[in-house]
Amino acid sequence: MAQNNRNELIEPFRQFISQMDHLLSEKTGNGLLQSMDGFFQNQNLFSSFPMEWEETETHYIIHAHIAGVEKNLIEIDISGNRLTISYETEERKTANPEKGFPSSIERRKKSRSFTFPQPIDEENIQANHENGLLTVSIPKSKKRRISIR
């Protein structure tokens, strides 16, 4: 009798699994799974760029390898002690070159963020972009001593 109760409890799960197998084996299910696989296999959607950093006594220095991107497309944002470097590119693919109409426009946004372990001097940050290498020099904030009255 205990075996019958167990089978009665498991049967709804078996039916559910069977229905899911049937759904996913149909053509529409396969198409859905294939498009989801294609989305997550497109590494360009979620890619970023190489970045190294170093710390000196007075500065943090970040080197971001951003080849082929014009400097006016690069954004550097500061929020508190977090720096974010990002850029967006746009590639137009033409299906009919004679007419010049784009068949698709592919936009890619790439970004990297870095959180500093101590306060930074936001007013004196300097950035230089040369030969595909973005160098950002971030001065450390000088410690302020607060006098107690």
PDB file of C-alpha atoms in Angstrom:
ATOM      1  CA  MET A   1       0.000   0.000   0.000  1.00  0.00           C
ATOM      2  CA  ALA A   2       2.883   2.367   0.741  1.00  0.00           C
ATOM      3  CA  GLN A   3       4.148   1.788  -2.814  1.00  0.00           C
ATOM      4  CA  ASN A   4       0.752   2.853  -4.244  1.00  0.00           C
ATOM      5  CA  ASN A   5       0.792   6.117  -2.239  1.00  0.00           C
ATOM      6  CA  ARG A   6       4.289   6.840  -3.459  1.00  0.00           C
ATOM      7  CA  ASN A   7       3.273   6.235  -7.096  1.00  0.00           C
ATOM      8  CA  GLU A   8       0.235   8.505  -6.674  1.00  0.00           C
ATOM      9  CA  LEU A   9       2.480  11.304  -5.383  1.00  0.00           C
ATOM     10  CA  ILE A  10       5.052  10.901  -8.143  1.00  0.00           C
ATOM     11  CA  GLU A  11       2.609  10.543 -11.055  1.00  0.00           C
ATOM     12  CA  PRO A  12       1.847  14.307 -11.460  1.00  0.00           C
ATOM     13  CA  PHE A  13       5.594  14.975 -11.729  1.00  0.00           C
ATOM     14  CA  ARG A  14       5.993  12.247 -14.323  1.00  0.00           C
ATOM     15  CA  GLN A  15       3.156  13.772 -16.347  1.00  0.00           C
ATOM     16  CA  PHE A  16       4.714  17.221 -16.088  1.00  0.00           C
ATOM     17  CA  ILE A  17       8.120  15.939 -17.210  1.00  0.00           C
ATOM     18  CA  SER A  18       6.523  14.061 -20.085  1.00  0.00           C
ATOM     19  CA  GLN A  19       4.662  17.182 -21.223  1.00  0.00           C
ATOM     20  CA  MET A  20       7.834  19.283 -21.032  1.00  0.00           C
ATOM     21  CA  ASP A  21       9.775  16.685 -23.034  1.00  0.00           C
ATOM     22  CA  HIS A  22       7.026  16.719 -25.658  1.00  0.00           C
ATOM     23  CA  LEU A  23       6.962  20.544 -25.789  1.00  0.00           C
ATOM     24  CA  LEU A  24      10.718  20.876 -26.128  1.00  0.00           C
ATOM     25  CA  SER A  25      10.995  18.157 -28.751  1.00  0.00           C
ATOM     26  CA  GLU A  26       8.485  19.848 -31.068  1.00  0.00           C
ATOM     27  CA  LYS A  27       9.742  22.096 -33.850  1.00  0.00           C
ATOM     28  CA  THR A  28       8.697  25.313 -32.074  1.00  0.00           C
ATOM     29  CA  GLY A  29      10.414  24.192 -28.895  1.00  0.00           C
ATOM     30  CA  ASN A  30      13.618  23.415 -30.739  1.00  0.00           C
ATOM     31  CA  GLY A  31      13.474  26.764 -32.495  1.00  0.00           C
ATOM     32  CA  LEU A  32      13.042  28.520 -29.166  1.00  0.00           C
ATOM     33  CA  LEU A  33      15.926  26.627 -27.604  1.00  0.00           C
ATOM     34  CA  GLN A  34      18.148  27.227 -30.621  1.00  0.00           C
ATOM     35  CA  SER A  35      17.458  30.960 -30.573  1.00  0.00           C
ATOM     36  CA  MET A  36      18.156  31.076 -26.827  1.00  0.00           C
ATOM     37  CA  ASP A  37      21.401  29.158 -27.355  1.00  0.00           C
ATOM     38  CA  GLY A  38      22.389  31.537 -30.142  1.00  0.00           C
ATOM     39  CA  PHE A  39      21.685  34.544 -27.926  1.00  0.00           C
ATOM     40  CA  PHE A  40      23.869  33.312 -25.088  1.00  0.00           C
ATOM     41  CA  GLN A  41      26.610  32.057 -27.403  1.00  0.00           C
ATOM     42  CA  ASN A  42      26.937  35.521 -28.965  1.00  0.00           C
ATOM     43  CA  GLN A  43      29.856  36.624 -26.835  1.00  0.00           C
ATOM     44  CA  ASN A  44      29.860  40.100 -28.358  1.00  0.00           C
ATOM     45  CA  LEU A  45      26.746  40.975 -26.386  1.00  0.00           C
ATOM     46  CA  PHE A  46      28.404  40.493 -23.036  1.00  0.00           C
ATOM     47  CA  SER A  47      32.019  41.106 -23.816  1.00  0.00           C
ATOM     48  CA  SER A  48      34.240  43.698 -22.300  1.00  0.00           C
ATOM     49  CA  PHE A  49      37.812  44.720 -22.916  1.00  0.00           C
ATOM     50  CA  PRO A  50      41.106  43.933 -21.182  1.00  0.00           C
ATOM     51  CA  MET A  51      42.022  46.236 -18.347  1.00  0.00           C
ATOM     52  CA  GLU A  52      44.917  46.315 -15.913  1.00  0.00           C
ATOM     53  CA  TRP A  53      45.520  48.589 -12.975  1.00  0.00           C
ATOM     54  CA  GLU A  54      48.403  49.537 -10.785  1.00  0.00           C
ATOM     55  CA  GLU A  55      48.711  51.452  -7.568  1.00  0.00           C
ATOM     56  CA  THR A  56      51.406  53.903  -6.586  1.00  0.00           C
ATOM     57  CA  GLU A  57      51.736  55.803  -3.356  1.00  0.00           C
ATOM     58  CA  THR A  58      49.706  58.713  -4.738  1.00  0.00           C
ATOM     59  CA  HIS A  59      47.680  57.352  -7.699  1.00  0.00           C
ATOM     60  CA  TYR A  60      45.719  54.494  -9.172  1.00  0.00           C
ATOM     61  CA  ILE A  61      46.532  53.976 -12.840  1.00  0.00           C
ATOM     62  CA  ILE A  62      44.198  52.061 -15.128  1.00  0.00           C
ATOM     63  CA  HIS A  63      45.217  50.799 -18.578  1.00  0.00           C
ATOM     64  CA  ALA A  64      42.278  49.807 -20.796  1.00  0.00           C
ATOM     65  CA  HIS A  65      42.950  48.186 -24.163  1.00  0.00           C
ATOM     66  CA  ILE A  66      40.382  49.773 -26.480  1.00  0.00           C
ATOM     67  CA  ALA A  67      41.729  49.379 -30.001  1.00  0.00           C
ATOM     68  CA  GLY A  68      39.829  50.794 -32.957  1.00  0.00           C
ATOM     69  CA  VAL A  69      37.520  53.039 -30.923  1.00  0.00           C
ATOM     70  CA  GLU A  70      37.650  56.790 -31.347  1.00  0.00           C
ATOM     71  CA  LYS A  71      38.257  58.671 -28.123  1.00  0.00           C
ATOM     72  CA  ASN A  72      35.049  60.694 -28.468  1.00  0.00           C
ATOM     73  CA  LEU A  73      33.061  57.435 -28.157  1.00  0.00           C
ATOM     74  CA  ILE A  74      34.658  56.506 -24.826  1.00  0.00           C
ATOM     75  CA  GLU A  75      32.923  57.527 -21.603  1.00  0.00           C
ATOM     76  CA  ILE A  76      34.513  57.642 -18.181  1.00  0.00           C
ATOM     77  CA  ASP A  77      32.094  57.993 -15.288  1.00  0.00           C
ATOM     78  CA  ILE A  78      32.808  58.377 -11.588  1.00  0.00           C
ATOM     79  CA  SER A  79      30.337  57.626  -8.827  1.00  0.00           C
ATOM     80  CA  GLY A  80      31.780  57.722  -5.334  1.00  0.00           C
ATOM     81  CA  ASN A  81      34.872  55.530  -5.428  1.00  0.00           C
ATOM     82  CA  ARG A  82      33.754  53.592  -8.545  1.00  0.00           C
ATOM     83  CA  LEU A  83      35.061  54.357 -12.029  1.00  0.00           C
ATOM     84  CA  THR A  84      33.350  52.982 -15.148  1.00  0.00           C
ATOM     85  CA  ILE A  85      34.853  53.031 -18.627  1.00  0.00           C
ATOM     86  CA  SER A  86      32.417  52.305 -21.448  1.00  0.00           C
ATOM     87  CA  TYR A  87      31.863  52.767 -25.157  1.00  0.00           C
ATOM     88  CA  GLU A  88      29.272  51.845 -27.732  1.00  0.00           C
ATOM     89  CA  THR A  89      29.999  50.890 -31.312  1.00  0.00           C
ATOM     90  CA  GLU A  90      27.638  50.623 -34.236  1.00  0.00           C
ATOM     91  CA  GLU A  91      28.170  48.427 -37.262  1.00  0.00           C
ATOM     92  CA  ARG A  92      25.925  48.699 -40.289  1.00  0.00           C
ATOM     93  CA  LYS A  93      25.692  45.638 -42.469  1.00  0.00           C
ATOM     94  CA  THR A  94      24.384  46.243 -45.984  1.00  0.00           C
ATOM     95  CA  ALA A  95      22.411  43.524 -47.708  1.00  0.00           C
ATOM     96  CA  ASN A  96      22.182  45.347 -51.017  1.00  0.00           C
ATOM     97  CA  PRO A  97      25.411  47.320 -51.632  1.00  0.00           C
ATOM     98  CA  GLU A  98      24.093  48.886 -54.887  1.00  0.00           C
ATOM     99  CA  LYS A  99      21.238  50.650 -53.106  1.00  0.00           C
ATOM    100  CA  GLY A 100      23.169  51.264 -49.891  1.00  0.00           C
ATOM    101  CA  PHE A 101      20.333  50.335 -47.571  1.00  0.00           C
ATOM    102  CA  PRO A 102      21.473  48.749 -44.332  1.00  0.00           C
ATOM    103  CA  SER A 103      19.962  45.372 -43.667  1.00  0.00           C
ATOM    104  CA  SER A 104      20.903  45.509 -40.017  1.00  0.00           C
ATOM    105  CA  ILE A 105      22.527  47.729 -37.468  1.00  0.00           C
ATOM    106  CA  GLU A 106      24.442  46.009 -34.698  1.00  0.00           C
ATOM    107  CA  ARG A 107      25.177  48.039 -31.576  1.00  0.00           C
ATOM    108  CA  ARG A 108      27.602  46.823 -28.962  1.00  0.00           C
ATOM    109  CA  LYS A 109      28.117  48.403 -25.570  1.00  0.00           C
ATOM    110  CA  LYS A 110      31.166  47.386 -23.631  1.00  0.00           C
ATOM    111  CA  SER A 111      32.080  48.522 -20.165  1.00  0.00           C
ATOM    112  CA  ARG A 112      34.358  47.789 -17.247  1.00  0.00           C
ATOM    113  CA  SER A 113      34.138  49.129 -13.716  1.00  0.00           C
ATOM    114  CA  PHE A 114      36.636  49.398 -10.939  1.00  0.00           C
ATOM    115  CA  THR A 115      35.955  50.180  -7.293  1.00  0.00           C
ATOM    116  CA  PHE A 116      38.806  51.816  -5.406  1.00  0.00           C
ATOM    117  CA  PRO A 117      39.555  50.704  -1.860  1.00  0.00           C
ATOM    118  CA  GLN A 118      40.009  54.250  -0.608  1.00  0.00           C
ATOM    119  CA  PRO A 119      38.675  57.727  -1.530  1.00  0.00           C
ATOM    120  CA  ILE A 120      39.840  59.303  -4.785  1.00  0.00           C
ATOM    121  CA  ASP A 121      40.334  62.898  -5.918  1.00  0.00           C
ATOM    122  CA  GLU A 122      37.614  63.182  -8.576  1.00  0.00           C
ATOM    123  CA  GLU A 123      38.608  66.707  -9.614  1.00  0.00           C
ATOM    124  CA  ASN A 124      42.109  65.784 -10.813  1.00  0.00           C
ATOM    125  CA  ILE A 125      41.572  62.596 -12.822  1.00  0.00           C
ATOM    126  CA  GLN A 126      43.415  62.572 -16.144  1.00  0.00           C
ATOM    127  CA  ALA A 127      42.883  60.339 -19.165  1.00  0.00           C
ATOM    128  CA  ASN A 128      44.913  59.759 -22.315  1.00  0.00           C
ATOM    129  CA  HIS A 129      43.990  57.621 -25.346  1.00  0.00           C
ATOM    130  CA  GLU A 130      46.856  56.679 -27.640  1.00  0.00           C
ATOM    131  CA  ASN A 131      47.352  53.743 -30.035  1.00  0.00           C
ATOM    132  CA  GLY A 132      44.354  51.840 -28.648  1.00  0.00           C
ATOM    133  CA  LEU A 133      45.446  52.185 -25.023  1.00  0.00           C
ATOM    134  CA  LEU A 134      43.398  54.310 -22.645  1.00  0.00           C
ATOM    135  CA  THR A 135      45.366  55.337 -19.572  1.00  0.00           C
ATOM    136  CA  VAL A 136      43.463  56.872 -16.670  1.00  0.00           C
ATOM    137  CA  SER A 137      45.389  58.364 -13.763  1.00  0.00           C
ATOM    138  CA  ILE A 138      43.305  58.698 -10.602  1.00  0.00           C
ATOM    139  CA  PRO A 139      44.868  60.563  -7.677  1.00  0.00           C
ATOM    140  CA  LYS A 140      44.193  59.204  -4.230  1.00  0.00           C
ATOM    141  CA  SER A 141      42.392  61.618  -1.998  1.00  0.00           C
ATOM    142  CA  LYS A 142      44.533  63.086   0.697  1.00  0.00           C
ATOM    143  CA  LYS A 143      43.402  62.102   4.144  1.00  0.00           C
ATOM    144  CA  ARG A 144      41.750  64.908   5.992  1.00  0.00           C
ATOM    145  CA  ARG A 145      41.998  65.152   9.675  1.00  0.00           C
ATOM    146  CA  ILE A 146      38.952  66.524  11.410  1.00  0.00           C
ATOM    147  CA  SER A 147      39.537  68.463  14.564  1.00  0.00           C
ATOM    148  CA  ILE A 148      37.178  67.843  17.421  1.00  0.00           C
ATOM    149  CA  ARG A 149      35.908  70.859  19.325  1.00  0.00           C
TER     150      ARG A 149
END
